[in-house]
Amino acid sequence: MHDRIAVIDFGGQYAHLIATKIRRLNVLAEILQPEDPAEKFAPFRGIVLSGSPALSAYDEDSAYDKRIYELPIPILGFCFGHQEIAKQYGGEVEHTQREYGPATLQVKGSSPIFRGLAPEELVWMSHGDTVTVLPPGFDEIGVSTAKGGPPHQNAAIASDSLRRYGFQFHPEVDDTAHGEQMLKNFVVEICGCRQDWSMRLFGDEEIERIRSQAGNRSVFLLASGGVDSTVCAVLLGRALGPERVDLLHIDNGLMRKSESAQVIAEFAKRGLDRNLHFVDAGDRFLTALSGVTEPERKRRIIGDTFVQVFEEEASRLNLSDCLLAQGTIYPDTIETGGTKRADVIKTHHNRVPVIEKMIKQGRVLEPLAELYKTEVRELGEALGLPDEMVWRHPFPGPGLGIRLLCSDGTGPVEAPGARVSLDRIAGEAGVLGALLPVRSVGVKADLRSYEQPVLLWGDVPLEQVEPLAARIYQEVAGVNRCVFDLRGAGLENARPLAATVTRERLDLLREADAIVMDGLRRHGLYREVWQCPTVLVPLELDGRGREFVIIRPVLSERAMTARPALLTRELLDELRAAILGLPGISGVALDVTTKPPGTIEWE
Ligand code: XMP
């Protein structure tokens, strides 16, 4: 039996992130609910109380079993959890100003929870309450200061004798620079957990679980060929034997160049093609999308068509007593994501009504539902899958459908004053800039925005373009993105083209996308880059109806936030030459926008 840490889930995505970070230390973390009785916590070596987006320790009498505080095991709380611990031991919590983002933590004293850390640490805040009165027997072990703000007292508190600790900040987010060390100090030093858990063991346990849930039934899996569904297929194959695993791969006509063929070859290589069903539904998706230009409508049509094809195939194959397996991972199931599209994404894939019904009947297996992408990759490696497969970039369900911008031929109305402030900022930086007469999706202050990109061009190093872009999308009204022209020329006379989803445009985009993917691989950058959408934008520069290509390489860990990957000059030169060599393309630019305000995809 492994040593385990219990994480109480007070809502949002905090608990899962905490569990992930602990598992990364080779210690098993399990998520428990506030309504679980204290007895259930007794076998654990430590308890972590998560933050909460909704609850406030100030005004709520939060419902969880307070008898956990009588257990002789260490407890650590973050944000809401921190305030709960303070309250429990006689401290006070008050509403204060909301604080978001980075802060500097000054470490005080020598508590083991901060062993190995510097006197000042970068931490991430997101809260509106403060522990104003320290509980008796506790010490203030950290004070935080956000940029320009007053010091925040009791940002970290501890009672080493009781083994109770609380942080106002979030050590589980990547932005807390040494959050992992803090978690390690708790889990390993304070709770004494042995670091003997691994993804390989997780895989073995999942295989056992699949066996017992499936009994003697067969399993049917929707296999897109991405990392998640492939890892899932391999687990099912190991658990039940390939003869009891039916795979369905649907080509929606929105896949990358030759992708379906590669996916099928990949399954064949793993011996999983015995019951592989392939449906070429490209024409059907194209017909359903014909004439549609609005991004969310395109998404909905793609999702609905997918479900229809799936249902038809399922009834044709008569799956009435089969289990359905899905490669759902944790971010697919969350209610609210980094963007307001989270529930749209959800309804399109893993939580449509037929599937909901099967979940209720206990007929759905989701062996990866607790994992993030990075963990699925780790599991894929533990299962011995090849790098090429494990490191495959995530690809959205609607595929190239959301990378093929469409338009009725009319451009957006520019925000008043936008052009003047753009000219001023670009001029100061010695570059030129233009508002592109199209729109793309972004997120601003947690809301979906649909605004104009700015194109910049001129003789400046790319490193200087990124901070300039940040200034532009902060200061220029109606702008959520900046792209840098790789031809070094501008397009003052760009005109929007009327364009819809057609096979010709998709084929053109497939070619451009294949050039980019191949370039990333040849230059050894494929793995470092999280995802790299190539986008076809219906903008004409030269009166000949030729379109514009955007390359959007990003660095990210969970796709909730992202930074632009600037690639190398050599690779960019190659990509520019090859893409401009395609008939039908007259321009190419690199997207240099962070998320937020730009999303990873353009639609
Ligand atoms: P954004 O564009 O919101 O994307 O920054 C975040 C991550 O989600 C993927 N994405 C989707 N995945 N259906 C999906 O299955 C969708 O409709 C969809 N939209 C975006 C995107 O590729 C990125 O990994």
XYZ file of C-alpha atoms and ligand atoms in Angstrom:
627
model
C 0.000 0.000 0.000
C 1.286 3.448 -0.885
C 1.392 6.409 1.461
C -1.423 8.714 0.457
C -2.416 12.357 0.786
C -6.094 13.383 0.821
C -7.037 16.575 -0.990
C -10.424 18.038 -0.047
C -12.109 19.497 -3.090
C -13.787 22.785 -2.230
C -14.559 23.517 -5.870
C -13.071 24.876 -9.045
C -10.032 23.191 -10.423
C -7.720 23.694 -7.480
C -8.002 20.227 -5.958
C -7.130 18.451 -9.174
C -4.127 20.607 -9.741
C -2.922 19.982 -6.185
C -3.364 16.229 -6.626
C -1.480 16.331 -9.918
C 1.426 18.204 -8.406
C 1.625 15.768 -5.500
C 1.508 12.766 -7.805
C 4.377 14.304 -9.682
C 6.368 13.868 -6.459
C 5.665 10.116 -6.736
C 3.172 10.212 -3.909
C -0.423 9.158 -4.465
C -2.911 11.977 -3.874
C -6.632 11.280 -3.812
C -9.458 13.741 -4.041
C -12.061 13.582 -1.292
C -15.249 15.577 -0.933
C -16.175 18.020 1.854
C -19.062 15.731 2.828
C -16.783 12.745 3.467
C -16.666 11.821 7.195
C -13.451 12.274 9.179
C -13.059 8.491 9.480
C -12.398 8.331 5.775
C -9.336 10.567 6.208
C -7.743 8.509 8.969
C -5.677 6.181 6.708
C -4.049 9.141 4.914
C -0.689 10.565 5.943
C -1.750 14.153 5.391
C -4.656 16.358 4.334
C -4.654 19.321 1.975
C -7.589 21.743 1.984
C -7.981 23.284 -1.464
C -8.970 26.828 -2.321
C -12.483 27.602 -3.442
C -13.727 29.955 -6.128
C -17.132 30.276 -4.481
C -16.818 29.811 -0.731
C -15.588 32.440 1.656
C -14.246 31.510 5.065
C -15.371 34.960 6.210
C -19.104 34.593 5.730
C -19.732 30.907 5.278
C -20.016 28.262 7.887
C -18.447 25.813 5.546
C -19.816 22.319 5.610
C -17.151 19.686 6.064
C -16.398 17.367 8.914
C -14.425 19.507 11.391
C -13.369 16.363 13.240
C -10.535 16.081 10.729
C -8.721 18.569 12.972
C -8.696 15.959 15.734
C -6.820 13.489 13.550
C -3.111 13.116 14.345
C -2.071 13.875 10.767
C -0.650 17.072 9.287
C -3.013 19.503 7.537
C -2.129 22.162 4.974
C -4.614 24.650 3.526
C -4.433 27.049 0.588
C -6.432 30.260 0.248
C -9.921 29.259 1.489
C -8.343 26.228 3.192
C -5.769 28.468 4.873
C -8.496 30.722 6.238
C -10.460 27.701 7.449
C -7.463 26.478 9.453
C -6.973 29.937 10.944
C -10.651 30.141 11.939
C -10.678 26.657 13.385
C -7.847 27.483 15.792
C -9.238 30.833 16.916
C -7.917 33.275 14.325
C -10.004 35.810 12.421
C -10.749 36.272 8.744
C -11.953 39.451 7.076
C -12.976 40.575 3.630
C -10.208 42.636 2.125
C -9.404 43.942 -1.283
C -9.253 41.348 -4.028
C -5.719 40.456 -5.049
C -4.870 38.586 -8.221
C -1.599 37.619 -9.747
C 2.039 37.579 -8.776
C 3.331 38.673 -5.379
C 6.597 38.425 -3.500
C 6.577 36.315 -0.375
C 9.041 37.196 2.356
C 9.802 34.039 4.240
C 10.054 34.443 8.046
C 11.430 32.023 10.627
C 12.602 28.524 9.827
C 9.510 26.364 9.475
C 10.194 23.031 7.741
C 7.438 23.860 5.252
C 9.721 26.467 3.679
C 12.962 24.464 3.826
C 15.241 25.038 0.851
C 13.535 28.242 -0.247
C 15.015 31.694 -0.747
C 14.251 34.586 1.640
C 11.981 35.972 -1.100
C 9.785 33.813 -3.312
C 7.470 34.504 -6.226
C 3.935 33.326 -5.403
C 0.486 33.525 -7.048
C -2.466 35.156 -5.300
C -6.148 34.950 -6.053
C -8.402 35.862 -3.151
C -10.502 38.482 -1.434
C -10.196 37.522 2.249
C -7.348 37.783 4.745
C -6.429 36.161 8.036
C -6.306 39.337 10.130
C -5.811 37.734 13.536
C -3.335 34.882 13.920
C -4.669 31.917 15.928
C -2.927 31.335 19.271
C 0.059 29.000 18.961
C 0.568 29.855 15.281
C 3.399 31.885 13.752
C 3.336 34.178 10.774
C 5.937 32.558 8.511
C 5.420 34.650 5.387
C 4.307 38.136 4.357
C 3.414 38.823 0.747
C 3.520 41.991 -1.298
C 1.852 42.369 -4.660
C 3.276 44.877 -7.117
C 2.693 48.358 -5.721
C 0.413 47.061 -2.951
C 0.720 47.066 0.859
C 2.232 44.029 2.639
C -0.269 41.233 3.182
C 0.028 39.896 6.719
C -0.292 36.213 7.590
C 0.180 35.157 3.958
C 1.669 31.972 5.378
C 1.029 30.653 8.885
C 2.218 27.595 10.783
C 1.991 25.694 13.987
C 4.902 23.262 13.773
C 3.806 21.539 16.998
C 0.225 20.938 15.777
C 1.519 20.329 12.238
C -1.040 22.735 10.776
C -0.023 25.064 7.909
C -1.812 27.610 5.772
C -0.877 29.641 2.677
C -2.943 32.502 1.361
C -1.364 31.950 -2.065
C -1.619 28.982 -4.429
C 1.530 26.829 -4.466
C -0.142 24.410 -6.909
C -0.187 26.816 -9.851
C 2.811 26.942 -12.151
C 3.194 30.658 -11.489
C 4.287 30.052 -7.878
C 7.921 29.547 -8.759
C 8.847 27.018 -6.043
C 5.389 25.703 -5.237
C 6.592 22.201 -5.896
C 9.293 22.489 -3.225
C 6.681 23.697 -0.724
C 4.423 20.746 -1.534
C 7.375 18.401 -1.272
C 8.297 19.799 2.141
C 4.779 19.066 3.327
C 4.277 15.693 1.732
C 7.730 14.199 2.235
C 9.263 16.000 5.230
C 6.218 16.793 7.330
C 3.879 13.907 6.449
C 6.732 11.439 5.929
C 5.331 9.949 2.715
C 7.509 7.502 0.798
C 7.904 8.530 -2.829
C 7.159 5.127 -4.295
C 4.061 5.732 -6.410
C 4.382 5.961 -10.192
C 2.388 6.317 -13.379
C 3.313 2.746 -14.208
C 1.523 1.608 -11.044
C -1.390 3.868 -11.909
C -1.554 2.105 -15.279
C -1.525 -1.331 -13.612
C -4.274 -0.285 -11.221
C -6.389 1.132 -14.047
C -6.009 -2.112 -15.983
C -7.348 -4.004 -12.966
C -10.187 -1.528 -12.616
C -11.136 -1.864 -16.283
C -11.182 -5.659 -15.937
C -13.484 -5.605 -12.979
C -15.824 -2.963 -14.419
C -16.055 -4.692 -17.797
C -16.666 -8.200 -16.470
C -17.111 -10.245 -19.623
C -18.437 -7.423 -21.779
C -16.662 -5.841 -24.736
C -15.678 -2.195 -24.917
C -16.220 0.285 -27.695
C -13.853 3.261 -27.950
C -14.003 6.416 -30.028
C -10.436 6.692 -31.227
C -9.398 9.972 -32.794
C -5.758 8.879 -32.726
C -4.695 11.634 -30.336
C -2.630 10.877 -27.241
C -5.633 10.445 -24.957
C -7.622 7.991 -27.034
C -4.522 6.024 -28.000
C -3.327 5.656 -24.409
C -6.867 4.638 -23.531
C -6.953 2.060 -26.341
C -3.677 0.552 -25.188
C -4.917 0.283 -21.581
C -8.121 -1.398 -22.773
C -6.165 -3.782 -24.994
C -3.931 -4.776 -22.083
C -6.884 -5.181 -19.747
C -9.274 -7.114 -21.958
C -7.254 -8.372 -24.902
C -7.558 -6.736 -28.357
C -10.434 -9.001 -29.376
C -12.712 -7.380 -26.825
C -11.890 -3.814 -27.892
C -13.832 -2.234 -30.764
C -12.366 1.021 -32.047
C -14.240 3.582 -34.091
C -12.315 6.199 -36.022
C -14.352 8.859 -37.813
C -12.680 10.966 -40.493
C -14.639 14.222 -40.375
C -12.766 15.663 -43.339
C -11.223 18.217 -40.984
C -8.160 16.199 -40.071
C -4.562 17.010 -40.904
C -2.983 15.795 -44.136
C -2.960 11.944 -44.264
C -3.885 11.821 -40.605
C -6.565 9.140 -40.636
C -4.301 6.808 -42.586
C -1.529 7.353 -40.031
C -3.875 6.781 -37.119
C -5.060 3.488 -38.571
C -1.487 2.393 -39.246
C -0.565 3.277 -35.683
C -3.370 1.135 -34.220
C -2.417 -1.702 -36.534
C 1.155 -1.521 -35.275
C -0.096 -1.930 -31.705
C -2.218 -4.941 -32.671
C -5.418 -3.009 -31.982
C -6.873 -3.059 -35.478
C -8.703 -6.354 -35.172
C -12.025 -4.591 -34.544
C -11.200 -1.212 -36.001
C -14.124 0.501 -37.695
C -13.396 3.401 -39.968
C -15.999 5.838 -41.248
C -15.091 8.353 -43.908
C -17.670 11.036 -43.168
C -15.821 13.935 -44.810
C -18.538 14.665 -47.373
C -21.216 14.675 -44.764
C -19.420 17.229 -42.592
C -18.676 19.407 -45.621
C -22.310 19.375 -46.691
C -23.452 20.257 -43.170
C -20.983 23.143 -43.026
C -21.692 24.508 -46.451
C -22.249 28.268 -46.472
C -21.756 28.658 -42.699
C -19.361 31.373 -41.533
C -20.090 31.988 -37.841
C -17.473 30.238 -35.607
C -19.755 28.882 -32.880
C -22.264 27.648 -35.452
C -19.491 25.811 -37.240
C -18.472 24.210 -33.967
C -22.023 23.183 -33.166
C -22.577 21.667 -36.620
C -19.334 19.726 -36.402
C -20.277 18.445 -32.933
C -23.830 17.513 -33.927
C -22.729 15.754 -37.099
C -20.161 13.838 -35.113
C -22.796 12.612 -32.684
C -25.103 11.565 -35.554
C -22.362 9.576 -37.252
C -21.379 8.005 -33.951
C -24.980 7.013 -33.116
C -25.558 5.503 -36.545
C -22.382 3.499 -36.340
C -23.143 2.383 -32.788
C -26.567 1.104 -33.788
C -25.173 -0.546 -36.911
C -22.607 -2.390 -34.817
C -25.254 -3.235 -32.217
C -23.534 -2.137 -29.057
C -26.510 -2.617 -26.803
C -24.582 -4.604 -24.246
C -21.190 -3.066 -24.808
C -19.445 -0.573 -22.575
C -18.382 2.707 -24.103
C -14.864 3.925 -23.318
C -13.671 7.477 -23.816
C -10.260 9.071 -23.560
C -11.754 11.928 -21.545
C -9.142 13.743 -19.494
C -9.746 16.048 -16.570
C -9.878 19.380 -18.447
C -12.595 17.912 -20.722
C -14.949 17.526 -17.793
C -14.554 20.786 -15.921
C -17.509 23.100 -15.795
C -15.666 26.357 -16.231
C -12.402 26.597 -18.032
C -9.951 29.329 -18.805
C -12.316 30.398 -21.521
C -16.056 30.606 -21.704
C -15.957 27.985 -24.391
C -15.273 25.277 -21.879
C -18.855 24.067 -21.853
C -19.138 24.272 -25.607
C -16.056 22.086 -25.853
C -17.589 19.736 -23.344
C -20.945 19.312 -25.070
C -19.227 18.572 -28.319
C -17.367 15.608 -27.184
C -17.620 13.618 -24.076
C -20.860 14.759 -22.532
C -23.513 14.681 -25.253
C -26.969 13.291 -24.287
C -26.462 9.711 -25.551
C -23.250 9.479 -23.631
C -24.761 11.107 -20.524
C -27.436 8.427 -20.622
C -24.850 5.667 -20.814
C -22.869 7.250 -17.955
C -26.034 7.090 -15.819
C -26.401 3.413 -16.697
C -22.811 2.837 -15.570
C -21.783 1.867 -19.083
C -18.992 4.372 -19.678
C -15.343 3.818 -18.841
C -13.071 6.847 -18.585
C -9.745 5.598 -17.287
C -7.975 8.933 -17.809
C -10.645 11.191 -16.325
C -8.470 12.302 -13.406
C -5.412 13.157 -15.468
C -4.042 16.205 -17.186
C -2.360 15.929 -20.571
C 1.131 15.908 -19.066
C 0.141 12.918 -16.933
C -1.427 11.087 -19.871
C 1.892 11.488 -21.651
C 3.741 10.132 -18.651
C 1.392 7.160 -18.614
C 1.907 6.676 -22.358
C 5.648 6.564 -21.737
C 5.193 4.112 -18.877
C 3.155 1.912 -21.236
C 6.049 1.972 -23.699
C 4.386 4.009 -26.456
C 6.761 5.692 -28.921
C 7.750 9.349 -28.512
C 6.140 10.294 -31.784
C 2.777 9.266 -30.363
C 3.192 10.386 -26.785
C 4.291 13.872 -27.777
C 1.707 14.363 -30.468
C 0.249 17.859 -30.210
C -3.291 18.166 -28.867
C -5.733 18.610 -31.735
C -9.225 20.054 -31.174
C -12.309 17.952 -31.893
C -13.534 20.328 -34.634
C -10.080 20.001 -36.159
C -9.146 22.292 -39.021
C -12.754 23.464 -39.026
C -11.856 26.101 -36.437
C -8.589 27.010 -38.185
C -10.249 27.811 -41.473
C -11.633 31.292 -40.928
C -14.771 32.101 -42.867
C -16.315 35.419 -43.767
C -19.271 36.933 -45.592
C -16.811 39.352 -47.155
C -17.551 42.326 -44.935
C -14.905 43.377 -42.462
C -15.514 44.414 -38.842
C -16.098 47.999 -37.792
C -12.949 49.413 -36.234
C -13.132 50.699 -32.653
C -13.013 54.514 -32.521
C -9.485 55.805 -32.017
C -7.920 52.375 -32.556
C -6.003 53.365 -35.643
C -4.601 56.529 -34.066
C -3.334 54.801 -30.933
C -1.914 51.912 -32.976
C 0.028 54.295 -35.207
C 1.380 56.119 -32.174
C 2.555 52.965 -30.340
C 3.991 51.319 -33.475
C 5.707 54.569 -34.493
C 7.375 54.887 -31.085
C 8.743 51.361 -31.493
C 9.967 51.986 -35.035
C 7.615 49.488 -36.718
C 4.489 49.749 -38.815
C 1.122 48.363 -37.930
C -2.331 47.848 -39.407
C -5.650 46.580 -38.098
C -6.592 43.477 -40.088
C -10.159 43.547 -41.440
C -11.101 40.207 -39.818
C -11.920 39.063 -36.308
C -10.629 36.277 -34.106
C -11.648 34.873 -30.757
C -9.883 35.753 -27.527
C -10.443 35.927 -23.778
C -10.443 39.193 -21.904
C -11.209 39.355 -18.192
C -12.542 35.790 -18.402
C -14.989 36.630 -21.151
C -14.894 35.596 -24.737
C -13.906 38.453 -27.035
C -14.289 38.572 -30.810
C -12.015 41.358 -31.989
C -9.506 42.476 -34.571
C -5.897 41.358 -34.861
C -3.112 43.852 -35.514
C -0.447 43.106 -38.096
C 3.021 44.498 -37.388
C 5.916 44.625 -39.799
C 9.365 46.178 -39.975
C 12.990 45.470 -39.352
C 12.967 44.529 -35.644
C 14.040 41.387 -33.798
C 11.113 39.166 -32.801
C 12.059 39.431 -29.127
C 11.091 43.094 -29.296
C 7.794 42.372 -30.961
C 6.376 40.358 -28.050
C 6.450 43.198 -25.465
C 5.243 45.603 -28.123
C 2.307 43.304 -28.815
C 1.465 43.307 -25.105
C 1.296 47.089 -25.164
C -0.891 47.086 -28.224
C -3.534 44.720 -27.001
C -3.660 46.517 -23.700
C -3.898 50.010 -25.128
C -5.591 49.750 -28.513
C -9.372 49.414 -28.297
C -11.005 46.461 -30.025
C -7.767 44.464 -30.442
C -7.084 41.040 -28.901
C -4.158 39.767 -30.977
C -0.918 40.774 -32.691
C 0.747 39.003 -35.567
C 4.114 39.770 -37.150
C 4.448 39.715 -40.919
C 7.147 37.275 -41.991
C 7.554 38.880 -45.391
C 8.702 42.127 -43.780
C 6.039 43.943 -45.759
C 2.669 45.220 -44.699
C -0.767 45.000 -46.162
C -2.437 48.338 -45.953
C -4.742 47.385 -48.756
C -5.868 44.050 -47.384
C -9.488 43.272 -48.168
C -11.694 40.597 -46.571
C -12.787 37.849 -48.941
C -16.098 36.006 -48.807
C -15.132 32.451 -47.845
C -16.766 29.336 -46.416
C -15.693 25.779 -45.619
C -14.816 24.105 -48.902
C -12.675 21.127 -49.781
C -10.298 23.350 -51.791
C -9.676 25.675 -48.864
C -9.284 22.749 -46.469
C -6.760 21.129 -48.787
C -4.816 24.371 -48.982
C -4.812 24.675 -45.202
C -3.733 21.018 -44.915
C -0.722 21.738 -47.113
C 0.286 24.809 -45.119
C -0.224 22.917 -41.846
C 1.888 19.985 -43.080
C 4.730 22.409 -43.928
C 4.625 23.855 -40.417
C 4.449 20.481 -38.642
C 7.266 19.103 -40.751
C 9.386 22.214 -40.064
C 8.886 21.915 -36.295
C 9.939 18.257 -36.397
C 12.983 18.829 -38.581
C 14.194 21.667 -36.359
C 13.714 19.607 -33.178
C 11.082 21.986 -31.829
C 8.014 19.780 -32.042
C 8.161 18.587 -28.461
C 8.936 21.919 -26.856
C 6.012 23.599 -28.607
C 2.689 22.688 -26.998
C 0.545 23.235 -30.061
C 0.910 25.082 -33.329
C -2.297 25.884 -35.176
C -1.899 27.020 -38.754
C -4.789 29.282 -39.698
C -6.135 30.199 -43.109
C -7.486 33.747 -43.109
C -9.662 35.017 -45.965
C -7.751 38.227 -46.592
C -6.571 39.232 -49.996
C -3.618 41.496 -50.575
C -3.246 41.663 -54.283
C -6.665 41.544 -55.897
C -6.077 37.949 -56.986
C -8.135 36.232 -54.315
C -5.146 34.618 -52.645
C -5.369 34.159 -48.865
C -3.288 34.768 -45.760
C -1.713 32.176 -43.422
C -1.061 32.630 -39.703
C 1.299 30.378 -37.758
C 0.413 30.176 -34.053
C 3.098 28.242 -32.089
C 2.508 28.334 -28.335
C 4.237 27.204 -25.177
C 1.871 25.987 -22.519
C 1.299 23.312 -19.929
C -2.448 22.970 -19.691
C -3.684 25.303 -22.443
C -5.399 27.525 -19.865
C -2.692 30.122 -20.434
C -0.092 30.227 -23.171
C 2.921 32.170 -24.410
C 3.902 32.551 -28.043
C 6.845 30.370 -29.099
C 8.999 32.585 -31.291
C 10.708 29.714 -33.208
C 14.088 30.312 -34.808
C 14.879 32.710 -37.623
C 16.035 29.817 -39.792
C 12.826 27.876 -39.368
C 10.703 30.966 -39.924
C 12.579 31.690 -43.151
C 11.955 28.167 -44.355
C 8.280 28.258 -43.431
C 7.779 31.610 -45.120
C 9.365 30.420 -48.362
C 7.458 27.131 -48.442
C 4.080 28.614 -47.537
C 4.375 31.510 -49.982
C 5.218 28.866 -52.591
C 1.717 27.415 -52.272
C -0.650 28.530 -54.987
C -3.472 30.458 -53.366
C -1.383 32.048 -50.597
C 0.006 35.562 -50.723
C 0.978 36.325 -47.135
C 2.191 34.704 -43.929
C 2.541 35.991 -40.380
C 3.539 34.691 -36.939
C 1.068 35.123 -34.059
C 2.922 36.654 -31.084
C -0.036 36.894 -28.679
C -0.162 35.503 -25.148
C -3.298 33.805 -23.804
C -5.026 35.813 -22.453
C -5.959 37.957 -24.362
C -5.698 35.708 -27.440
C -6.921 32.113 -27.267
C -4.752 29.385 -28.763
C -7.195 28.804 -31.608
C -8.405 31.678 -33.767
C -12.060 30.678 -33.551
P -8.252 28.001 -26.752
O -8.389 28.293 -28.204
O -9.527 28.219 -25.991
O -7.937 26.457 -26.657
O -7.097 28.710 -26.125
C -7.509 25.773 -25.506
C -7.308 24.321 -25.897
O -8.563 23.746 -26.271
C -8.528 23.302 -27.617
N -9.835 23.624 -28.211
C -10.779 22.712 -28.450
N -10.797 21.383 -28.256
N -12.992 21.302 -29.112
C -11.891 20.673 -28.602
O -11.910 19.447 -28.462
C -13.055 22.644 -29.339
O -14.055 23.172 -29.799
C -11.882 23.381 -28.988
N -11.570 24.703 -29.034
C -10.300 24.819 -28.560
C -7.374 24.044 -28.264
O -6.865 23.346 -29.391
C -6.406 24.155 -27.113
O -5.666 22.972 -26.937
